[in-house]
CSV table of C-alpha atoms in Angstrom, one decimal:
chain,number,residue,atom,x,y,z
A,25,UNK,CA,-0.3,0.1,-0.1
A,26,UNK,CA,2.7,2.2,1.0
A,27,UNK,CA,4.3,1.9,-2.3
A,28,UNK,CA,1.1,2.3,-4.3
A,29,UNK,CA,1.0,5.7,-2.7
A,30,UNK,CA,4.4,6.8,-3.8
A,31,UNK,CA,3.6,5.7,-7.2
A,32,UNK,CA,0.5,7.6,-7.7
A,33,UNK,CA,2.1,11.3,-7.7
A,34,UNK,CA,4.9,10.5,-9.6
A,35,UNK,CA,2.7,9.1,-12.3
A,36,UNK,CA,0.6,12.9,-12.5
A,37,UNK,CA,3.9,14.5,-12.7
A,38,UNK,CA,5.1,12.6,-15.5
A,39,UNK,CA,1.3,13.2,-17.0
A,40,UNK,CA,1.7,17.3,-15.9
A,41,UNK,CA,5.1,17.1,-17.9
A,42,UNK,CA,3.5,16.1,-21.5
A,43,UNK,CA,2.9,18.6,-23.7
A,44,UNK,CA,-0.6,19.0,-25.2
A,45,UNK,CA,0.2,21.2,-28.3
A,46,UNK,CA,1.4,18.3,-30.7
A,47,UNK,CA,-0.7,15.4,-30.3
A,48,UNK,CA,-0.2,13.8,-33.5
A,49,UNK,CA,3.5,13.0,-35.0
A,50,UNK,CA,2.5,14.8,-38.3
A,51,UNK,CA,2.5,18.0,-37.0
A,52,UNK,CA,5.3,20.4,-37.5
A,53,UNK,CA,6.4,22.5,-34.5
A,54,UNK,CA,5.2,26.4,-34.8
A,55,UNK,CA,7.0,28.8,-36.8
A,56,UNK,CA,6.3,32.2,-36.8
A,57,UNK,CA,6.2,33.8,-40.1
A,58,UNK,CA,7.7,36.7,-40.8
A,59,UNK,CA,5.4,39.6,-42.7
A,60,UNK,CA,6.8,40.5,-46.3
A,61,UNK,CA,7.7,44.0,-46.5
A,62,UNK,CA,5.4,46.2,-48.6
A,63,UNK,CA,6.7,48.0,-51.4
A,64,UNK,CA,7.5,51.2,-49.8
A,65,UNK,CA,9.1,49.7,-47.6
A,66,UNK,CA,11.7,48.2,-49.8
A,67,UNK,CA,11.6,51.1,-52.3
A,68,UNK,CA,14.7,52.1,-54.8
A,69,UNK,CA,13.9,55.2,-55.1
A,70,UNK,CA,14.9,58.5,-53.3
A,71,UNK,CA,11.4,59.4,-52.1
A,72,UNK,CA,9.9,59.8,-48.1
A,73,UNK,CA,6.6,58.1,-47.1
A,74,UNK,CA,4.1,58.8,-44.9
A,75,UNK,CA,0.9,56.9,-43.2
A,76,UNK,CA,1.9,53.2,-44.1
A,77,UNK,CA,3.2,54.2,-47.5
A,78,UNK,CA,-0.2,56.8,-48.3
A,79,UNK,CA,1.8,59.7,-48.6
A,80,UNK,CA,4.6,60.1,-50.5
A,81,UNK,CA,7.4,63.1,-51.5
A,82,UNK,CA,11.0,63.8,-52.9
A,83,UNK,CA,13.1,63.5,-50.1
A,84,UNK,CA,13.8,67.8,-50.4
A,85,UNK,CA,10.7,68.9,-48.7
A,86,UNK,CA,12.3,72.6,-47.1
A,87,UNK,CA,10.9,74.5,-50.2
A,88,UNK,CA,7.8,72.8,-50.0
A,89,UNK,CA,6.9,73.8,-46.4
A,90,UNK,CA,7.8,77.8,-47.3
A,91,UNK,CA,5.0,77.3,-49.5
A,92,UNK,CA,2.8,76.6,-47.1
A,93,UNK,CA,3.8,78.7,-44.4
A,94,UNK,CA,4.1,81.7,-47.1
A,95,UNK,CA,0.3,80.6,-47.9
A,96,UNK,CA,-0.8,80.1,-44.3
A,97,UNK,CA,0.7,83.2,-43.3
A,98,UNK,CA,-0.8,85.8,-46.4
A,99,UNK,CA,-4.3,84.5,-45.5
A,100,UNK,CA,-4.1,84.2,-41.8
A,101,UNK,CA,-3.2,88.5,-42.4
A,102,UNK,CA,-6.0,88.7,-44.7
A,103,UNK,CA,-8.3,86.9,-42.8
A,104,UNK,CA,-7.6,88.4,-39.7
A,105,UNK,CA,-7.3,92.6,-40.3
A,106,UNK,CA,-8.8,93.1,-43.2
A,107,UNK,CA,-12.4,90.6,-43.7
A,108,UNK,CA,-13.8,92.0,-40.6
A,109,UNK,CA,-13.9,95.9,-41.8
A,110,UNK,CA,-14.9,94.4,-46.1
A,111,UNK,CA,-17.5,92.4,-44.3
A,112,UNK,CA,-19.4,95.4,-42.7
A,113,UNK,CA,-18.2,98.1,-45.4
A,114,UNK,CA,-19.1,95.8,-48.7
A,115,UNK,CA,-20.4,92.4,-48.2
A,116,UNK,CA,-19.7,89.3,-45.7
A,117,UNK,CA,-19.5,87.4,-49.0
A,118,UNK,CA,-15.7,88.4,-49.4
A,119,UNK,CA,-14.7,86.1,-46.7
A,120,UNK,CA,-16.6,83.3,-47.5
A,121,UNK,CA,-15.4,83.3,-51.4
A,122,UNK,CA,-12.0,84.0,-49.7
A,123,UNK,CA,-12.4,80.9,-47.2
A,124,UNK,CA,-13.3,79.2,-50.4
A,125,UNK,CA,-10.7,79.6,-52.4
A,126,UNK,CA,-7.9,79.1,-49.2
A,127,UNK,CA,-9.4,75.6,-48.7
A,128,UNK,CA,-9.4,75.1,-52.3
A,129,UNK,CA,-5.9,75.9,-52.6
A,130,UNK,CA,-4.5,73.5,-50.0
A,131,UNK,CA,-6.5,70.9,-50.6
A,132,UNK,CA,-5.2,70.9,-54.7
A,133,UNK,CA,-1.4,71.6,-53.1
A,134,UNK,CA,-1.7,68.5,-50.7
A,135,UNK,CA,-3.0,66.1,-53.5
A,136,UNK,CA,0.0,67.2,-55.7
A,137,UNK,CA,2.8,67.3,-53.0
A,138,UNK,CA,1.0,63.6,-50.8
A,139,UNK,CA,0.0,61.5,-54.0
A,140,UNK,CA,1.9,59.1,-56.6
A,141,UNK,CA,2.9,60.9,-59.8
A,142,UNK,CA,2.9,57.9,-62.1
A,143,UNK,CA,6.4,56.2,-60.7
A,144,UNK,CA,6.8,53.0,-63.1
A,145,UNK,CA,8.2,50.3,-61.2
A,146,UNK,CA,11.1,49.0,-61.7
A,147,UNK,CA,12.1,45.4,-62.9
A,148,UNK,CA,13.5,42.8,-60.6
A,149,UNK,CA,17.0,41.1,-61.3
A,150,UNK,CA,15.2,37.9,-62.9
A,151,UNK,CA,13.2,39.9,-65.2
A,152,UNK,CA,16.2,42.4,-66.0
A,153,UNK,CA,18.8,40.0,-66.9
A,154,UNK,CA,16.3,38.8,-69.1
A,155,UNK,CA,16.2,42.0,-70.5
A,156,UNK,CA,19.6,42.0,-71.2
A,157,UNK,CA,19.8,38.9,-72.6
A,158,UNK,CA,17.1,40.1,-75.5
A,159,UNK,CA,19.1,43.1,-76.0
A,160,UNK,CA,22.5,41.8,-76.4
A,161,UNK,CA,20.8,39.1,-79.2
A,162,UNK,CA,19.0,42.2,-80.6
A,163,UNK,CA,22.1,43.7,-81.2
A,164,UNK,CA,24.1,41.5,-81.8
A,165,UNK,CA,26.7,42.5,-79.4
A,166,UNK,CA,29.8,40.6,-78.7
A,167,UNK,CA,32.4,40.6,-76.0
A,168,UNK,CA,34.0,43.7,-75.9
A,169,UNK,CA,31.5,45.9,-77.6
A,170,UNK,CA,28.7,48.5,-76.0
A,171,UNK,CA,26.1,48.9,-78.3
A,172,UNK,CA,24.7,52.4,-78.9
A,173,UNK,CA,22.1,53.7,-76.7
A,174,UNK,CA,19.1,51.5,-76.6
A,175,UNK,CA,16.0,51.8,-77.9
A,176,UNK,CA,12.3,49.4,-78.7
A,177,UNK,CA,9.9,50.2,-82.0
A,178,UNK,CA,7.1,49.6,-80.9
A,179,UNK,CA,3.5,50.2,-82.6
A,180,UNK,CA,1.0,52.7,-81.0
A,181,UNK,CA,-2.0,53.8,-82.9
A,182,UNK,CA,-0.9,52.5,-86.2
A,183,UNK,CA,2.3,54.8,-85.6
A,184,UNK,CA,6.0,53.4,-84.9
A,185,UNK,CA,7.8,54.5,-81.8
A,186,UNK,CA,11.3,54.2,-80.5
A,187,UNK,CA,10.9,53.5,-76.5
A,188,UNK,CA,13.9,54.7,-74.6
A,189,UNK,CA,16.2,52.1,-72.3
A,190,UNK,CA,16.3,53.3,-68.5
A,191,UNK,CA,19.4,52.0,-67.3
A,192,UNK,CA,18.6,52.5,-63.7
A,193,UNK,CA,15.0,51.1,-63.8
A,194,UNK,CA,15.9,48.4,-66.4
A,195,UNK,CA,12.8,48.9,-68.4
A,196,UNK,CA,11.8,50.6,-71.5
A,197,UNK,CA,10.1,53.5,-70.7
A,198,UNK,CA,6.7,54.7,-72.5
A,199,UNK,CA,5.9,57.9,-74.6
A,200,UNK,CA,7.0,60.9,-72.0
A,201,UNK,CA,8.2,59.0,-69.6
A,202,UNK,CA,10.9,60.0,-67.6
A,203,UNK,CA,13.7,59.7,-65.1
A,204,UNK,CA,13.7,62.1,-62.3
A,205,UNK,CA,17.0,62.6,-61.2
A,206,UNK,CA,15.8,64.2,-58.2
A,207,UNK,CA,13.7,61.2,-57.1
A,208,UNK,CA,15.7,58.4,-58.8
A,209,UNK,CA,12.5,57.4,-60.6
A,210,UNK,CA,10.8,57.0,-64.4
A,211,UNK,CA,7.8,58.7,-64.2
A,212,UNK,CA,4.7,57.9,-66.5
A,213,UNK,CA,4.0,61.3,-68.5
A,214,UNK,CA,6.8,62.9,-66.8
A,215,UNK,CA,6.5,67.5,-66.9
A,216,UNK,CA,9.0,68.8,-64.6
A,217,UNK,CA,9.8,68.1,-61.0
A,218,UNK,CA,8.4,71.3,-58.8
A,219,UNK,CA,9.9,71.6,-55.6
A,220,UNK,CA,7.8,74.3,-53.9
A,221,UNK,CA,5.1,71.1,-54.3
A,222,UNK,CA,8.1,69.1,-52.9
A,223,UNK,CA,6.9,66.4,-55.3
A,224,UNK,CA,7.1,65.4,-59.5
A,225,UNK,CA,4.6,66.4,-61.4
A,226,UNK,CA,3.3,63.7,-63.8
A,227,UNK,CA,0.2,62.2,-65.1
A,228,UNK,CA,-1.2,61.0,-61.6
A,229,UNK,CA,-0.9,64.5,-60.1
A,230,UNK,CA,-0.7,67.1,-63.0
A,231,UNK,CA,-4.9,68.0,-62.7
A,232,UNK,CA,-3.9,68.9,-59.2
A,233,UNK,CA,-0.9,70.6,-59.6
A,234,UNK,CA,-2.8,72.7,-63.3
A,235,UNK,CA,-5.8,73.3,-60.6
A,236,UNK,CA,-3.3,74.5,-57.8
A,237,UNK,CA,-1.3,76.7,-59.5
A,238,UNK,CA,-4.9,78.3,-61.2
A,239,UNK,CA,-6.6,78.7,-57.9
A,240,UNK,CA,-3.8,80.2,-56.3
A,241,UNK,CA,-3.3,82.8,-58.5
A,242,UNK,CA,-7.6,83.4,-58.3
A,243,UNK,CA,-6.6,83.5,-54.7
A,244,UNK,CA,-3.4,86.1,-55.5
A,245,UNK,CA,-5.1,88.1,-57.2
A,246,UNK,CA,-8.2,88.3,-54.4
A,247,UNK,CA,-6.4,88.7,-51.7
A,248,UNK,CA,-4.1,91.8,-53.0
A,249,UNK,CA,-7.2,93.9,-54.7
A,250,UNK,CA,-8.7,93.5,-51.4
A,251,UNK,CA,-6.0,94.4,-49.5
A,252,UNK,CA,-5.6,97.2,-51.5
A,253,UNK,CA,-9.4,98.4,-51.5
A,254,UNK,CA,-9.4,98.0,-47.9
A,255,UNK,CA,-6.4,100.6,-47.8
A,256,UNK,CA,-8.3,103.0,-50.0
A,257,UNK,CA,-11.3,102.8,-48.4
A,258,UNK,CA,-10.3,104.0,-44.8
A,259,UNK,CA,-7.7,106.7,-46.9
A,260,UNK,CA,-11.3,108.5,-48.0
A,261,UNK,CA,-12.1,108.3,-44.4
A,262,UNK,CA,-9.0,109.4,-41.9
A,263,UNK,CA,-6.6,110.0,-45.3
A,264,UNK,CA,-3.6,107.4,-46.7
A,265,UNK,CA,-1.4,108.1,-43.8
A,266,UNK,CA,-4.1,107.2,-40.7
A,267,UNK,CA,-5.4,104.6,-42.9
A,268,UNK,CA,-2.1,103.0,-42.9
A,269,UNK,CA,-1.8,103.2,-39.0
A,270,UNK,CA,-4.7,102.2,-38.5
A,271,UNK,CA,-4.4,98.9,-40.6
A,272,UNK,CA,-1.8,98.6,-39.4
A,273,UNK,CA,0.8,99.2,-41.8
A,274,UNK,CA,3.1,96.7,-41.2
A,275,UNK,CA,0.0,93.5,-42.0
A,276,UNK,CA,-1.1,95.1,-45.6
A,277,UNK,CA,2.7,95.3,-46.3
A,278,UNK,CA,3.8,92.2,-45.0
A,279,UNK,CA,0.6,90.4,-47.7
A,280,UNK,CA,2.6,92.2,-50.5
A,281,UNK,CA,5.5,91.0,-50.0
A,282,UNK,CA,4.0,87.7,-49.5
A,283,UNK,CA,2.5,87.8,-52.8
A,284,UNK,CA,5.4,89.4,-54.5
A,285,UNK,CA,7.0,87.0,-53.5
A,286,UNK,CA,4.7,84.5,-54.7
A,287,UNK,CA,3.9,86.0,-58.2
A,288,UNK,CA,6.6,84.6,-60.0
A,289,UNK,CA,6.1,80.7,-58.4
A,290,UNK,CA,2.8,80.8,-58.8
A,291,UNK,CA,1.9,82.5,-62.1
A,292,UNK,CA,-1.4,84.9,-62.4
A,293,UNK,CA,-3.2,83.2,-66.1
A,294,UNK,CA,-1.4,85.6,-68.2
A,295,UNK,CA,2.1,84.3,-67.2
A,296,UNK,CA,3.0,82.1,-70.3
A,297,UNK,CA,3.6,78.9,-68.3
A,298,UNK,CA,-0.3,79.0,-67.2
A,299,UNK,CA,-1.5,80.1,-70.7
A,300,UNK,CA,0.5,77.2,-71.8
A,301,UNK,CA,-1.4,74.5,-69.8
A,302,UNK,CA,-4.7,76.2,-70.6
A,303,UNK,CA,-3.9,75.6,-74.4
A,304,UNK,CA,-2.9,72.1,-74.2
A,305,UNK,CA,-5.0,70.5,-71.5
A,306,UNK,CA,-8.8,71.1,-73.8
A,307,UNK,CA,-7.4,70.7,-77.1
A,308,UNK,CA,-5.3,66.7,-75.8
A,309,UNK,CA,-2.5,68.4,-77.3
A,310,UNK,CA,1.3,67.7,-75.7
A,311,UNK,CA,3.9,70.3,-74.8
A,312,UNK,CA,6.2,67.9,-76.0
A,313,UNK,CA,7.1,68.1,-79.7
A,314,UNK,CA,9.2,65.2,-80.2
A,315,UNK,CA,5.6,63.2,-80.0
A,316,UNK,CA,3.3,62.2,-83.2
A,317,UNK,CA,0.4,64.5,-83.3
A,318,UNK,CA,-1.8,61.1,-82.6
A,319,UNK,CA,0.1,60.4,-79.3
A,320,UNK,CA,0.0,63.5,-78.4
A,321,UNK,CA,-4.2,63.5,-78.0
A,322,UNK,CA,-4.6,62.6,-74.2
A,323,UNK,CA,-6.3,64.7,-71.7
A,324,UNK,CA,-4.2,65.8,-68.5
A,325,UNK,CA,-7.8,66.4,-66.8
A,326,UNK,CA,-9.2,63.3,-67.9
A,327,UNK,CA,-10.2,60.6,-65.4
A,328,UNK,CA,-7.1,59.9,-62.9
A,329,UNK,CA,-5.9,56.5,-63.8
A,330,UNK,CA,-5.0,53.9,-61.0
A,331,UNK,CA,-1.1,53.7,-59.6
A,332,UNK,CA,1.1,51.3,-61.4
A,333,UNK,CA,3.7,50.6,-58.7
A,334,UNK,CA,0.9,49.8,-56.0
A,335,UNK,CA,3.4,50.8,-53.0
A,336,UNK,CA,1.2,49.8,-50.6
A,337,UNK,CA,0.8,46.3,-51.8
A,338,UNK,CA,3.0,43.6,-50.7
A,339,UNK,CA,6.1,42.5,-52.4
A,340,UNK,CA,5.8,40.4,-55.7
A,341,UNK,CA,6.4,39.6,-59.1
A,342,UNK,CA,5.7,42.3,-61.4
A,343,UNK,CA,5.6,40.4,-64.8
A,344,UNK,CA,1.9,41.1,-64.5
A,345,UNK,CA,2.0,44.8,-63.5
A,346,UNK,CA,4.5,45.1,-67.3
A,347,UNK,CA,1.8,42.9,-68.8
A,348,UNK,CA,-0.4,45.6,-67.5
A,349,UNK,CA,1.3,48.5,-68.9
A,350,UNK,CA,1.7,46.7,-72.3
A,351,UNK,CA,-1.9,46.2,-72.7
A,352,UNK,CA,-3.0,49.3,-71.2
A,353,UNK,CA,-0.8,51.4,-73.6
A,354,UNK,CA,-1.7,49.4,-76.9
A,355,UNK,CA,2.1,47.9,-77.3
A,356,UNK,CA,3.2,45.6,-79.8
A,357,UNK,CA,7.0,44.7,-80.5
C-alpha cells in the first residue's frame, strides 16, 4: 500500500510534463511567419513615405514647407485684419469667397504633394537579366562591344514609336515618361520636378498641380485687390497715412511682400506657363513637340488612372504589372 501511494504522485507528475500541443506525429513545430514588406518599405527611389505608404513625397521638402507657410501667413493676415472691415463695409461674401479659395488651394496643394505622380515599377533582377539577354541578341553584341543607346520599336495607334531604355530602372520607358534625377524614379508622362510642391509632376497629379496654380493665382489676385480696397476705403475717411496706422501698416505690406514673392512662383493667368497649360489641356495636345500628334491626344484632366506601382501592396513578381502596362498602352513589339 505504501508503494502504491508513492507511485500515484509520480504518475501525475509525468502526465503534467507531457505537452498537449502536438497530439499527432504528423504535426510540425510552430514557426513564426515573418510578414512580407510592403513595396514602399523596400522602395529603391529617393522618396519619403508617411501614413503607411499613403503619402509619397520627395526627400527635399524644405521649399514645400516654405510654400505652405507663405500661403498660411498671407491668408491668415487677410482674414484677421482685412475681412472684418470689408465684410461690414462691402459684403459678407468676401470672407466666404476667400475661405473657399483658401481651402481649395490647400486641398490641391496637398493632393499634388502627397500623391504618387505615376512612378513606374523597376524590373526585378530576373526580369532585368532576361531583358539584357534579349537586348544582346537583338543588337548582336559581342565581347568588348558596347551597343549604342538602347531603343525598342513598338506600334501605338498605327504609328511606330521608339522607346528608350532606362539603365537605372532596367525598363523601356513609355512615351513621355522620363527619369527624375532627384527622386531617382521613372515617372509616366513626366512634366517636371517641382520643389515648391515637394514632388514630381506626372500623369497622376498633373491635374491637381494645374488646379493648384490656377486657384492660387485667383487667391493671390483676390487678396491683393481687397487689401488695396481696404486701404483706399480707410484713406477716404481718415487720410492715407492714418489709414496705414489703423490697418496697421506692417500687416498689409507684409501681405504685399508675400504676394510679390509668390507671384513668380505661382504664375497668374496671364503668365506664359499657365497660358500654355490652359491651351494644351482642352485640346489634348502635348507640350513635348518630339512626339507624334496622334500620340499627344491624351487629356491631362481625364479620369485619374490607378497607380501602377501600388506601393502599399506587398512585394511580388512584377511581370503581371508590366503586362498590364503593355495592354493599357496597346504596345505591339
